[in-house]
PDB file of C-alpha atoms in Angstrom:
ATOM      1  CA  UNK I  95      97.131 178.473  66.662  1.00 46.00           C
ATOM      2  CA  UNK I  96      95.352 176.260  69.191  1.00 51.00           C
ATOM      3  CA  UNK I  97      96.624 172.717  69.486  1.00 81.00           C
ATOM      4  CA  UNK I  98      95.018 170.332  71.917  1.00 85.00           C
ATOM      5  CA  UNK I  99      96.704 167.035  72.646  1.00 90.00           C
ATOM      6  CA  UNK I 100      95.171 164.288  70.508  1.00 92.00           C
ATOM      7  CA  UNK I 101      95.246 161.409  72.990  1.00 93.00           C
ATOM      8  CA  UNK I 102      93.082 159.129  70.836  1.00 93.00           C
ATOM      9  CA  UNK I 103      95.230 159.932  67.805  1.00 94.00           C
ATOM     10  CA  UNK I 104      98.377 158.986  69.721  1.00 96.00           C
ATOM     11  CA  UNK I 105      96.862 155.658  70.821  1.00 95.00           C
ATOM     12  CA  UNK I 106      95.639 154.929  67.286  1.00 96.00           C
ATOM     13  CA  UNK I 107      99.031 155.799  65.758  1.00 97.00           C
ATOM     14  CA  UNK I 108     100.752 153.542  68.300  1.00 97.00           C
ATOM     15  CA  UNK I 109      98.393 150.673  67.454  1.00 97.00           C
ATOM     16  CA  UNK I 110      98.913 151.204  63.714  1.00 98.00           C
ATOM     17  CA  UNK I 111     102.687 151.335  64.173  1.00 98.00           C
ATOM     18  CA  UNK I 112     102.742 148.045  66.096  1.00 98.00           C
ATOM     19  CA  UNK I 113     100.360 146.278  63.701  1.00 98.00           C
ATOM     20  CA  UNK I 114     102.297 147.385  60.614  1.00 98.00           C
ATOM     21  CA  UNK I 115     105.767 146.265  61.742  1.00 98.00           C
ATOM     22  CA  UNK I 116     106.744 142.810  60.467  1.00 98.00           C
ATOM     23  CA  UNK I 117     108.730 142.140  63.654  1.00 98.00           C
ATOM     24  CA  UNK I 118     105.384 141.861  65.474  1.00 98.00           C
ATOM     25  CA  UNK I 119     103.613 139.754  62.830  1.00 97.00           C
ATOM     26  CA  UNK I 120     100.927 137.561  64.376  1.00 94.00           C
ATOM     27  CA  UNK I 121     100.648 139.649  67.559  1.00 94.00           C
ATOM     28  CA  UNK I 122      97.131 140.946  68.242  1.00 92.00           C
ATOM     29  CA  UNK I 123      97.033 144.569  69.477  1.00 94.00           C
ATOM     30  CA  UNK I 124      94.337 145.757  71.890  1.00 93.00           C
ATOM     31  CA  UNK I 125      93.751 149.404  72.870  1.00 94.00           C
ATOM     32  CA  UNK I 126      92.231 150.115  76.295  1.00 90.00           C
ATOM     33  CA  UNK I 127      90.915 146.553  76.618  1.00 87.00           C
ATOM     34  CA  UNK I 128      92.346 143.369  78.102  1.00 74.00           C
ATOM     35  CA  UNK I 129      92.990 140.131  76.233  1.00 67.00           C
ATOM     36  CA  UNK I 130      91.182 137.273  77.955  1.00 63.00           C
ATOM     37  CA  UNK I 131      93.016 134.216  79.266  1.00 54.00           C
ATOM     38  CA  UNK I 132      92.481 131.041  77.302  1.00 52.00           C
ATOM     39  CA  UNK I 133      91.390 132.578  74.013  1.00 52.00           C
ATOM     40  CA  UNK I 134      91.909 129.852  71.450  1.00 52.00           C
ATOM     41  CA  UNK I 135      92.745 132.317  68.686  1.00 59.00           C
ATOM     42  CA  UNK I 136      95.193 134.486  70.653  1.00 70.00           C
ATOM     43  CA  UNK I 137      98.608 133.234  71.737  1.00 88.00           C
ATOM     44  CA  UNK I 138     100.420 136.554  71.846  1.00 92.00           C
ATOM     45  CA  UNK I 139      99.046 140.013  72.357  1.00 93.00           C
ATOM     46  CA  UNK I 140      99.915 143.606  73.150  1.00 95.00           C
ATOM     47  CA  UNK I 141      97.527 145.648  75.285  1.00 95.00           C
ATOM     48  CA  UNK I 142      97.895 149.450  75.272  1.00 96.00           C
ATOM     49  CA  UNK I 143      96.637 151.521  78.235  1.00 96.00           C
ATOM     50  CA  UNK I 144      97.077 155.272  78.724  1.00 95.00           C
ATOM     51  CA  UNK I 145      98.064 155.620  82.397  1.00 94.00           C
ATOM     52  CA  UNK I 146      98.546 159.305  83.150  1.00 93.00           C
ATOM     53  CA  UNK I 147     100.188 162.565  82.181  1.00 90.00           C
ATOM     54  CA  UNK I 148     102.328 164.882  84.287  1.00 89.00           C
ATOM     55  CA  UNK I 149     103.343 168.498  83.840  1.00 82.00           C
ATOM     56  CA  UNK I 150     106.164 169.367  86.207  1.00 73.00           C
ATOM     57  CA  UNK I 151     107.236 172.964  86.852  1.00 70.00           C
ATOM     58  CA  UNK I 152     110.710 172.418  85.459  1.00 67.00           C
ATOM     59  CA  UNK I 153     109.245 171.152  82.156  1.00 62.00           C
ATOM     60  CA  UNK I 154     107.311 174.371  81.458  1.00 65.00           C
ATOM     61  CA  UNK I 155     108.826 177.048  79.222  1.00 63.00           C
ATOM     62  CA  UNK I 156     108.781 180.832  79.602  1.00 57.00           C
ATOM     63  CA  UNK I 157     105.561 180.851  77.608  1.00 60.00           C
ATOM     64  CA  UNK I 158     103.750 179.636  80.740  1.00 59.00           C
ATOM     65  CA  UNK I 159     100.026 179.955  80.283  1.00 66.00           C
ATOM     66  CA  UNK I 160     100.330 179.462  76.522  1.00 77.00           C
ATOM     67  CA  UNK I 161     101.966 176.047  76.325  1.00 77.00           C
ATOM     68  CA  UNK I 162     101.814 173.080  78.636  1.00 81.00           C
ATOM     69  CA  UNK I 163     104.230 170.213  78.135  1.00 85.00           C
ATOM     70  CA  UNK I 164     103.217 166.852  79.496  1.00 89.00           C
ATOM     71  CA  UNK I 165     104.946 163.542  79.931  1.00 93.00           C
ATOM     72  CA  UNK I 166     102.253 161.072  78.905  1.00 95.00           C
ATOM     73  CA  UNK I 167     102.705 157.559  80.324  1.00 97.00           C
ATOM     74  CA  UNK I 168     101.351 154.586  78.419  1.00 97.00           C
ATOM     75  CA  UNK I 169     101.631 150.963  79.524  1.00 97.00           C
ATOM     76  CA  UNK I 170     102.002 148.379  76.792  1.00 97.00           C
ATOM     77  CA  UNK I 171     101.509 144.876  78.173  1.00 96.00           C
ATOM     78  CA  UNK I 172     103.090 142.003  76.268  1.00 96.00           C
ATOM     79  CA  UNK I 173     100.989 138.929  77.000  1.00 93.00           C
ATOM     80  CA  UNK I 174     101.842 135.390  75.891  1.00 93.00           C
ATOM     81  CA  UNK I 175      99.689 132.286  76.429  1.00 90.00           C
ATOM     82  CA  UNK I 176     101.018 128.707  76.299  1.00 90.00           C
ATOM     83  CA  UNK I 177      99.517 125.333  77.147  1.00 89.00           C
ATOM     84  CA  UNK I 178     102.771 123.557  78.058  1.00 91.00           C
ATOM     85  CA  UNK I 179     104.603 125.431  80.847  1.00 92.00           C
ATOM     86  CA  UNK I 180     105.507 128.664  82.599  1.00 92.00           C
ATOM     87  CA  UNK I 181     108.900 128.532  80.891  1.00 95.00           C
ATOM     88  CA  UNK I 182     107.379 128.314  77.413  1.00 94.00           C
ATOM     89  CA  UNK I 183     105.061 131.225  78.205  1.00 94.00           C
ATOM     90  CA  UNK I 184     107.960 133.305  79.589  1.00 96.00           C
ATOM     91  CA  UNK I 185     110.190 132.503  76.612  1.00 97.00           C
ATOM     92  CA  UNK I 186     107.407 133.510  74.210  1.00 96.00           C
ATOM     93  CA  UNK I 187     106.746 136.705  76.148  1.00 96.00           C
ATOM     94  CA  UNK I 188     110.425 137.620  76.146  1.00 97.00           C
ATOM     95  CA  UNK I 189     110.674 137.166  72.376  1.00 98.00           C
ATOM     96  CA  UNK I 190     107.695 139.435  71.685  1.00 98.00           C
ATOM     97  CA  UNK I 191     108.907 141.937  74.296  1.00 98.00           C
ATOM     98  CA  UNK I 192     112.316 142.219  72.636  1.00 98.00           C
ATOM     99  CA  UNK I 193     110.722 142.956  69.264  1.00 98.00           C
ATOM    100  CA  UNK I 194     108.312 145.489  70.807  1.00 98.00           C
ATOM    101  CA  UNK I 195     111.226 147.390  72.333  1.00 98.00           C
ATOM    102  CA  UNK I 196     113.029 147.515  68.979  1.00 98.00           C
ATOM    103  CA  UNK I 197     109.926 148.779  67.166  1.00 98.00           C
ATOM    104  CA  UNK I 198     109.407 151.525  69.764  1.00 98.00           C
ATOM    105  CA  UNK I 199     113.076 152.537  69.700  1.00 97.00           C
ATOM    106  CA  UNK I 200     112.909 152.861  65.904  1.00 97.00           C
ATOM    107  CA  UNK I 201     109.990 155.305  66.026  1.00 97.00           C
ATOM    108  CA  UNK I 202     110.493 157.758  68.913  1.00 96.00           C
ATOM    109  CA  UNK I 203     107.858 160.210  67.624  1.00 96.00           C
ATOM    110  CA  UNK I 204     105.091 157.595  67.164  1.00 96.00           C
ATOM    111  CA  UNK I 205     104.678 158.521  63.511  1.00 94.00           C
ATOM    112  CA  UNK I 206     104.943 162.252  64.243  1.00 93.00           C
ATOM    113  CA  UNK I 207     102.243 162.315  66.946  1.00 94.00           C
ATOM    114  CA  UNK I 208     104.607 163.157  69.862  1.00 95.00           C
ATOM    115  CA  UNK I 209     107.767 165.247  70.244  1.00 93.00           C
ATOM    116  CA  UNK I 210     109.841 162.403  71.697  1.00 95.00           C
ATOM    117  CA  UNK I 211     109.404 159.165  73.627  1.00 97.00           C
ATOM    118  CA  UNK I 212     111.458 156.785  75.749  1.00 97.00           C
ATOM    119  CA  UNK I 213     111.041 153.490  77.596  1.00 97.00           C
ATOM    120  CA  UNK I 214     111.040 153.108  81.381  1.00 95.00           C
ATOM    121  CA  UNK I 215     110.726 149.349  81.911  1.00 92.00           C
ATOM    122  CA  UNK I 216     107.810 147.867  83.865  1.00 96.00           C
ATOM    123  CA  UNK I 217     106.499 144.883  85.805  1.00 96.00           C
ATOM    124  CA  UNK I 218     106.635 141.213  84.800  1.00 96.00           C
ATOM    125  CA  UNK I 219     104.623 138.232  85.994  1.00 92.00           C
ATOM    126  CA  UNK I 220     103.409 134.757  85.093  1.00 92.00           C
ATOM    127  CA  UNK I 221     100.329 132.831  86.164  1.00 92.00           C
ATOM    128  CA  UNK I 222      98.265 129.746  85.405  1.00 90.00           C
ATOM    129  CA  UNK I 223      94.548 129.695  84.752  1.00 81.00           C
ATOM    130  CA  UNK I 224      93.367 126.659  86.732  1.00 81.00           C
ATOM    131  CA  UNK I 225      90.196 126.248  84.668  1.00 80.00           C
ATOM    132  CA  UNK I 226      91.843 126.128  81.254  1.00 79.00           C
ATOM    133  CA  UNK I 227      95.335 124.991  82.344  1.00 82.00           C
ATOM    134  CA  UNK I 228      96.742 127.831  80.278  1.00 87.00           C
ATOM    135  CA  UNK I 229     100.004 129.440  81.337  1.00 91.00           C
ATOM    136  CA  UNK I 230     100.343 133.167  80.777  1.00 90.00           C
ATOM    137  CA  UNK I 231     103.377 135.431  81.043  1.00 94.00           C
ATOM    138  CA  UNK I 232     103.117 139.201  80.832  1.00 95.00           C
ATOM    139  CA  UNK I 233     105.525 142.132  80.813  1.00 97.00           C
ATOM    140  CA  UNK I 234     104.744 145.821  81.055  1.00 98.00           C
ATOM    141  CA  UNK I 235     106.625 148.315  78.933  1.00 98.00           C
ATOM    142  CA  UNK I 236     106.150 151.892  80.128  1.00 98.00           C
ATOM    143  CA  UNK I 237     106.356 154.298  77.200  1.00 98.00           C
ATOM    144  CA  UNK I 238     106.731 157.958  78.163  1.00 97.00           C
ATOM    145  CA  UNK I 239     105.992 160.498  75.447  1.00 96.00           C
ATOM    146  CA  UNK I 240     106.517 164.254  75.484  1.00 93.00           C
ATOM    147  CA  UNK I 241     103.407 166.057  74.247  1.00 92.00           C
ATOM    148  CA  UNK I 242     102.318 169.715  74.271  1.00 86.00           C
ATOM    149  CA  UNK I 243      99.084 171.684  74.361  1.00 82.00           C
ATOM    150  CA  UNK I 244      99.331 175.187  72.873  1.00 80.00           C
ATOM    151  CA  UNK I 245      96.919 178.077  73.407  1.00 78.00           C
ATOM    152  CA  UNK I 246      96.866 181.322  71.379  1.00 70.00           C
TER     153      UNK I 246
END
């Protein structure tokens, strides 16, 4: 049995999982694209980016040459736009971020697409778009998933 890693399938399952969960109602989900500052129809968004994959020696089994286990790193950026203040944008971001973490913790296999997954934190920032006077706050959630490729 040959089993290649279905990277697109993992991203699509992650998007579907986030869009289907009522805790993230009203949050727009982007895959491998960035939400633009000042969009009138988007106040809160999640942006999913596949960052890298690593296969360390200690993670490989005795079936070396037949199976490769990777740790696939995906960044999920929680982005929140607000017209009133940095604080309002940060508070909105933090609320969406908390719900995102709960959704991910409740589905460690991303609907059966990965063996296991865990969260590793990430960066946070806030900024103001001088042209539109929109405040934005963003937080990165690094999701690491264990995936395998199997050769006959």
